Amino acid sequence: MRYLIILALSLLSTQINHAQINEIGVYVGGSNLIGDVGETNFIAPNSPAIGLLYKWNRSTRHSYRISLIYADLKAEDSDSKDPRRIQRDYSLDSNLLEIAVGMELTFVDFNLHSGETIGTPYLYSGITATQFSNNHFENGLQIPEGGKDWTVGIPMAIGYKTNILGNFILGFEVGARYTFTDNIDGNFPESSENQQYQFGNINNNDWYTFTGITLTYTFGIKPCYCYD
């Protein structure tokens, strides 16, 4: 995780120094967990998510991106359509902090210096480092274990962005994160004294999703998109 942070800061510093066309702004939306607690709908935001992001538009078709997003995670078995979960009636209330580095690829040219109002769908992927709270369930109750843990993940998102606000870029994005842990929801505690409280499908890792809007401000000198 430390190396991911160093990579992100180095990339940010390098691109700001080159100052071609940069974007900096905010992410506001909702989050939901896809795990062994709560409903199983893929996109069902039920808790707030907020963050910061920076983009460097390397060309009219792709951008490098760094983001930091904090989110609450809530999951209620009572919201599930699975009768076994409804009967179990677990309730999770946790949080996570995500650091992500990746690339956006647009479907059409997104030239911010064309003088026109433009918009394009885009795809985004990269790598994430996610910090989450350690919990387990005991006698139907969520028990905080204290401390935090980290996991690596793969973000996959699709969105649409437009410069309809002049120097401000407005976007809408839906994205899922596949993680390399099965304990964000507390069903697979790793400490030996709590392994007796494992439940659910311990062979599937957890996912979480973000659904929201981005608003970024563009700055930097007009670039020359040259191709050798």
mmCIF file of C-alpha atoms in Angstrom:
data_model
loop_
_atom_site.group_PDB
_atom_site.id
_atom_site.type_symbol
_atom_site.label_atom_id
_atom_site.label_comp_id
_atom_site.label_asym_id
_atom_site.label_seq_id
_atom_site.Cartn_x
_atom_site.Cartn_y
_atom_site.Cartn_z
ATOM 1 C CA MET A 1 0.000 0.000 0.000
ATOM 2 C CA ARG A 2 2.887 2.342 0.832
ATOM 3 C CA TYR A 3 4.314 1.909 -2.669
ATOM 4 C CA LEU A 4 0.914 2.710 -4.219
ATOM 5 C CA ILE A 5 0.785 5.994 -2.277
ATOM 6 C CA ILE A 6 4.343 6.871 -3.358
ATOM 7 C CA LEU A 7 3.458 6.085 -6.993
ATOM 8 C CA ALA A 8 0.328 8.242 -6.797
ATOM 9 C CA LEU A 9 2.171 11.209 -5.277
ATOM 10 C CA SER A 10 5.012 10.925 -7.804
ATOM 11 C CA LEU A 11 2.589 10.837 -10.723
ATOM 12 C CA LEU A 12 0.679 13.812 -9.339
ATOM 13 C CA SER A 13 3.850 15.856 -8.828
ATOM 14 C CA THR A 14 5.192 15.065 -12.300
ATOM 15 C CA GLN A 15 1.999 15.945 -14.118
ATOM 16 C CA ILE A 16 1.427 19.207 -12.241
ATOM 17 C CA ASN A 17 4.973 20.272 -13.104
ATOM 18 C CA HIS A 18 4.321 19.619 -16.792
ATOM 19 C CA ALA A 19 1.025 21.545 -16.406
ATOM 20 C CA GLN A 20 -0.527 20.621 -19.717
ATOM 21 C CA ILE A 21 -4.194 20.119 -18.937
ATOM 22 C CA ASN A 22 -5.139 19.113 -15.427
ATOM 23 C CA GLU A 23 -8.374 18.522 -13.561
ATOM 24 C CA ILE A 24 -8.929 18.630 -9.822
ATOM 25 C CA GLY A 25 -12.236 18.226 -8.065
ATOM 26 C CA VAL A 26 -14.636 16.236 -5.936
ATOM 27 C CA TYR A 27 -16.620 13.032 -6.004
ATOM 28 C CA VAL A 28 -20.013 12.841 -4.271
ATOM 29 C CA GLY A 29 -22.276 9.832 -4.326
ATOM 30 C CA GLY A 30 -23.291 6.632 -2.622
ATOM 31 C CA SER A 31 -21.791 3.251 -1.820
ATOM 32 C CA ASN A 32 -23.007 -0.268 -1.266
ATOM 33 C CA LEU A 33 -21.446 -3.564 -0.288
ATOM 34 C CA ILE A 34 -21.745 -6.815 -2.216
ATOM 35 C CA GLY A 35 -20.806 -9.510 0.267
ATOM 36 C CA ASP A 36 -22.197 -11.998 2.751
ATOM 37 C CA VAL A 37 -24.337 -9.483 4.653
ATOM 38 C CA GLY A 38 -27.221 -7.469 3.232
ATOM 39 C CA GLU A 39 -28.896 -7.428 -0.143
ATOM 40 C CA THR A 40 -27.216 -8.814 -3.239
ATOM 41 C CA ASN A 41 -28.192 -6.125 -5.757
ATOM 42 C CA PHE A 42 -25.140 -5.030 -7.711
ATOM 43 C CA ILE A 43 -25.973 -1.303 -7.790
ATOM 44 C CA ALA A 44 -27.930 -0.192 -4.722
ATOM 45 C CA PRO A 45 -26.257 2.816 -3.058
ATOM 46 C CA ASN A 46 -27.446 3.143 0.534
ATOM 47 C CA SER A 47 -24.654 5.086 2.247
ATOM 48 C CA PRO A 48 -22.735 8.284 1.416
ATOM 49 C CA ALA A 49 -19.356 8.409 -0.322
ATOM 50 C CA ILE A 50 -17.234 11.524 -0.806
ATOM 51 C CA GLY A 51 -13.774 12.078 -2.196
ATOM 52 C CA LEU A 52 -11.162 14.070 -4.086
ATOM 53 C CA LEU A 53 -9.693 13.337 -7.497
ATOM 54 C CA TYR A 54 -7.035 14.596 -9.863
ATOM 55 C CA LYS A 55 -6.746 13.862 -13.597
ATOM 56 C CA TRP A 56 -4.071 14.535 -16.172
ATOM 57 C CA ASN A 57 -5.430 14.462 -19.718
ATOM 58 C CA ARG A 58 -2.557 12.803 -21.525
ATOM 59 C CA SER A 59 -4.423 12.985 -24.840
ATOM 60 C CA THR A 60 -7.933 13.636 -26.113
ATOM 61 C CA ARG A 61 -8.700 9.944 -25.604
ATOM 62 C CA HIS A 62 -7.116 9.001 -22.272
ATOM 63 C CA SER A 63 -6.384 10.453 -18.853
ATOM 64 C CA TYR A 64 -4.416 9.338 -15.819
ATOM 65 C CA ARG A 65 -6.370 9.602 -12.594
ATOM 66 C CA ILE A 66 -5.734 9.585 -8.832
ATOM 67 C CA SER A 67 -8.547 9.544 -6.291
ATOM 68 C CA LEU A 68 -9.153 9.367 -2.556
ATOM 69 C CA ILE A 69 -12.671 8.328 -1.485
ATOM 70 C CA TYR A 70 -14.158 7.820 1.984
ATOM 71 C CA ALA A 71 -17.378 5.853 2.296
ATOM 72 C CA ASP A 72 -19.758 4.499 4.881
ATOM 73 C CA LEU A 73 -20.753 0.904 4.315
ATOM 74 C CA LYS A 74 -24.096 -0.330 5.566
ATOM 75 C CA ALA A 75 -25.741 -3.659 4.905
ATOM 76 C CA GLU A 76 -28.972 -5.080 6.311
ATOM 77 C CA ASP A 77 -29.992 -8.699 5.929
ATOM 78 C CA SER A 78 -33.580 -7.505 6.244
ATOM 79 C CA ASP A 79 -33.194 -5.760 2.854
ATOM 80 C CA SER A 80 -32.201 -9.005 1.129
ATOM 81 C CA LYS A 81 -34.508 -11.196 -0.927
ATOM 82 C CA ASP A 82 -32.687 -14.276 0.372
ATOM 83 C CA PRO A 83 -34.906 -15.885 3.062
ATOM 84 C CA ARG A 84 -31.848 -17.263 4.867
ATOM 85 C CA ARG A 85 -30.392 -13.786 5.269
ATOM 86 C CA ILE A 86 -33.733 -12.346 6.304
ATOM 87 C CA GLN A 87 -34.005 -14.968 9.018
ATOM 88 C CA ARG A 88 -30.408 -14.379 10.157
ATOM 89 C CA ASP A 89 -31.014 -10.595 10.313
ATOM 90 C CA TYR A 90 -27.408 -9.360 10.559
ATOM 91 C CA SER A 91 -26.710 -5.623 10.321
ATOM 92 C CA LEU A 92 -23.342 -4.120 9.285
ATOM 93 C CA ASP A 93 -22.255 -0.517 9.796
ATOM 94 C CA SER A 94 -18.634 0.109 8.821
ATOM 95 C CA ASN A 95 -16.474 2.438 6.719
ATOM 96 C CA LEU A 96 -13.598 2.367 4.272
ATOM 97 C CA LEU A 97 -10.984 4.633 2.724
ATOM 98 C CA GLU A 98 -9.905 4.010 -0.864
ATOM 99 C CA ILE A 99 -6.801 5.247 -2.679
ATOM 100 C CA ALA A 100 -6.934 4.555 -6.419
ATOM 101 C CA VAL A 101 -4.631 5.079 -9.397
ATOM 102 C CA GLY A 102 -5.833 4.336 -12.903
ATOM 103 C CA MET A 103 -6.675 5.413 -16.427
ATOM 104 C CA GLU A 104 -9.788 6.738 -18.147
ATOM 105 C CA LEU A 105 -10.398 5.888 -21.808
ATOM 106 C CA THR A 106 -12.987 7.965 -23.657
ATOM 107 C CA PHE A 107 -15.172 6.665 -26.479
ATOM 108 C CA VAL A 108 -14.642 9.831 -28.570
ATOM 109 C CA ASP A 109 -12.140 12.702 -28.586
ATOM 110 C CA PHE A 110 -12.489 14.906 -25.507
ATOM 111 C CA ASN A 111 -10.605 18.050 -26.538
ATOM 112 C CA LEU A 112 -11.187 20.675 -23.860
ATOM 113 C CA HIS A 113 -9.623 23.397 -26.059
ATOM 114 C CA SER A 114 -11.988 22.990 -28.990
ATOM 115 C CA GLY A 115 -14.190 25.839 -27.777
ATOM 116 C CA GLU A 116 -17.251 23.605 -28.032
ATOM 117 C CA THR A 117 -19.461 21.917 -25.491
ATOM 118 C CA ILE A 118 -18.556 18.253 -25.717
ATOM 119 C CA GLY A 119 -19.340 15.063 -23.876
ATOM 120 C CA THR A 120 -18.261 11.462 -23.987
ATOM 121 C CA PRO A 121 -18.798 8.116 -22.285
ATOM 122 C CA TYR A 122 -15.661 6.659 -20.711
ATOM 123 C CA LEU A 123 -14.258 3.542 -19.083
ATOM 124 C CA TYR A 124 -12.027 3.554 -16.013
ATOM 125 C CA SER A 125 -9.819 0.921 -14.386
ATOM 126 C CA GLY A 126 -6.608 0.669 -12.424
ATOM 127 C CA ILE A 127 -5.622 -0.474 -8.929
ATOM 128 C CA THR A 128 -6.894 0.403 -5.461
ATOM 129 C CA ALA A 129 -5.636 0.193 -1.893
ATOM 130 C CA THR A 130 -8.555 0.077 0.537
ATOM 131 C CA GLN A 131 -8.506 0.465 4.311
ATOM 132 C CA PHE A 132 -11.450 -1.064 6.180
ATOM 133 C CA SER A 133 -12.530 -1.715 9.765
ATOM 134 C CA ASN A 134 -12.070 -5.139 11.342
ATOM 135 C CA ASN A 135 -15.321 -6.665 12.605
ATOM 136 C CA HIS A 136 -16.935 -10.008 13.269
ATOM 137 C CA PHE A 137 -20.427 -11.157 14.220
ATOM 138 C CA GLU A 138 -21.155 -12.830 17.517
ATOM 139 C CA ASN A 139 -24.646 -13.884 18.611
ATOM 140 C CA GLY A 140 -26.081 -11.805 15.770
ATOM 141 C CA LEU A 141 -24.282 -8.608 16.771
ATOM 142 C CA GLN A 142 -21.466 -6.762 14.982
ATOM 143 C CA ILE A 143 -18.384 -6.759 17.214
ATOM 144 C CA PRO A 144 -15.587 -4.276 16.373
ATOM 145 C CA GLU A 145 -12.193 -5.928 16.733
ATOM 146 C CA GLY A 146 -10.306 -2.653 16.771
ATOM 147 C CA GLY A 147 -7.742 -1.543 14.259
ATOM 148 C CA LYS A 148 -7.825 -1.377 10.475
ATOM 149 C CA ASP A 149 -6.763 -3.643 7.662
ATOM 150 C CA TRP A 150 -5.791 -3.057 4.028
ATOM 151 C CA THR A 151 -6.607 -4.856 0.817
ATOM 152 C CA VAL A 152 -5.753 -4.376 -2.849
ATOM 153 C CA GLY A 153 -8.512 -4.222 -5.429
ATOM 154 C CA ILE A 154 -9.395 -3.637 -9.073
ATOM 155 C CA PRO A 155 -11.784 -0.793 -9.947
ATOM 156 C CA MET A 156 -14.050 -1.086 -12.987
ATOM 157 C CA ALA A 157 -16.256 1.867 -13.870
ATOM 158 C CA ILE A 158 -18.244 3.402 -16.683
ATOM 159 C CA GLY A 159 -19.299 7.025 -16.835
ATOM 160 C CA TYR A 160 -20.195 10.063 -18.868
ATOM 161 C CA LYS A 161 -18.581 13.517 -18.642
ATOM 162 C CA THR A 162 -19.158 16.890 -20.277
ATOM 163 C CA ASN A 163 -17.722 20.409 -20.166
ATOM 164 C CA ILE A 164 -21.174 21.997 -20.166
ATOM 165 C CA LEU A 165 -20.070 24.226 -17.267
ATOM 166 C CA GLY A 166 -17.122 25.838 -19.097
ATOM 167 C CA ASN A 167 -13.903 25.132 -17.191
ATOM 168 C CA PHE A 168 -15.841 22.750 -14.957
ATOM 169 C CA ILE A 169 -16.287 19.142 -16.052
ATOM 170 C CA LEU A 170 -19.421 17.410 -14.793
ATOM 171 C CA GLY A 171 -19.556 13.638 -14.807
ATOM 172 C CA PHE A 172 -21.670 10.708 -13.697
ATOM 173 C CA GLU A 173 -20.047 7.379 -12.874
ATOM 174 C CA VAL A 174 -21.000 3.885 -11.742
ATOM 175 C CA GLY A 175 -18.152 1.649 -10.654
ATOM 176 C CA ALA A 176 -17.499 -1.657 -8.908
ATOM 177 C CA ARG A 177 -14.433 -2.629 -6.927
ATOM 178 C CA TYR A 178 -13.310 -6.238 -6.721
ATOM 179 C CA THR A 179 -11.199 -6.761 -3.603
ATOM 180 C CA PHE A 180 -8.744 -9.462 -2.601
ATOM 181 C CA THR A 181 -10.327 -9.997 0.817
ATOM 182 C CA ASP A 182 -13.474 -11.648 2.136
ATOM 183 C CA ASN A 183 -13.586 -9.749 5.424
ATOM 184 C CA ILE A 184 -14.915 -6.273 4.624
ATOM 185 C CA ASP A 185 -18.298 -7.534 5.833
ATOM 186 C CA GLY A 186 -16.835 -9.300 8.884
ATOM 187 C CA ASN A 187 -17.717 -12.829 7.787
ATOM 188 C CA PHE A 188 -14.116 -14.080 7.644
ATOM 189 C CA PRO A 189 -12.173 -12.819 10.702
ATOM 190 C CA GLU A 190 -8.504 -13.638 10.358
ATOM 191 C CA SER A 191 -7.520 -13.678 14.038
ATOM 192 C CA SER A 192 -7.313 -17.243 15.363
ATOM 193 C CA GLU A 193 -9.519 -16.548 18.385
ATOM 194 C CA ASN A 194 -12.384 -15.331 16.167
ATOM 195 C CA GLN A 195 -12.266 -17.840 13.314
ATOM 196 C CA GLN A 196 -15.126 -19.749 14.941
ATOM 197 C CA TYR A 197 -17.378 -16.865 13.866
ATOM 198 C CA GLN A 198 -16.825 -17.330 10.138
ATOM 199 C CA PHE A 199 -20.003 -17.624 8.095
ATOM 200 C CA GLY A 200 -21.339 -17.325 4.562
ATOM 201 C CA ASN A 201 -19.386 -18.205 1.427
ATOM 202 C CA ILE A 202 -15.737 -17.920 2.427
ATOM 203 C CA ASN A 203 -14.631 -18.763 -1.138
ATOM 204 C CA ASN A 204 -15.902 -15.491 -2.659
ATOM 205 C CA ASN A 205 -14.178 -12.173 -2.072
ATOM 206 C CA ASP A 206 -16.088 -8.983 -1.315
ATOM 207 C CA TRP A 207 -17.088 -6.262 -3.761
ATOM 208 C CA TYR A 208 -18.269 -2.727 -3.176
ATOM 209 C CA THR A 209 -19.636 -0.139 -5.584
ATOM 210 C CA PHE A 210 -19.685 3.643 -5.917
ATOM 211 C CA THR A 211 -22.401 5.534 -7.780
ATOM 212 C CA GLY A 212 -22.098 9.303 -8.004
ATOM 213 C CA ILE A 213 -21.115 12.502 -9.727
ATOM 214 C CA THR A 214 -17.754 14.165 -10.271
ATOM 215 C CA LEU A 215 -17.100 17.874 -10.621
ATOM 216 C CA THR A 216 -13.598 18.929 -11.641
ATOM 217 C CA TYR A 217 -11.975 22.232 -12.566
ATOM 218 C CA THR A 218 -9.563 22.319 -15.509
ATOM 219 C CA PHE A 219 -6.320 24.285 -15.535
ATOM 220 C CA GLY A 220 -2.955 24.323 -17.308
ATOM 221 C CA ILE A 221 -1.542 25.524 -20.612
ATOM 222 C CA LYS A 222 -3.035 24.436 -23.919
ATOM 223 C CA PRO A 223 -1.423 21.111 -24.836
ATOM 224 C CA CYS A 224 -0.076 19.911 -28.134
ATOM 225 C CA TYR A 225 -1.352 16.376 -28.628
ATOM 226 C CA CYS A 226 1.422 15.135 -30.906
ATOM 227 C CA TYR A 227 1.764 11.558 -32.075
ATOM 228 C CA ASP A 228 5.009 10.215 -33.426
#
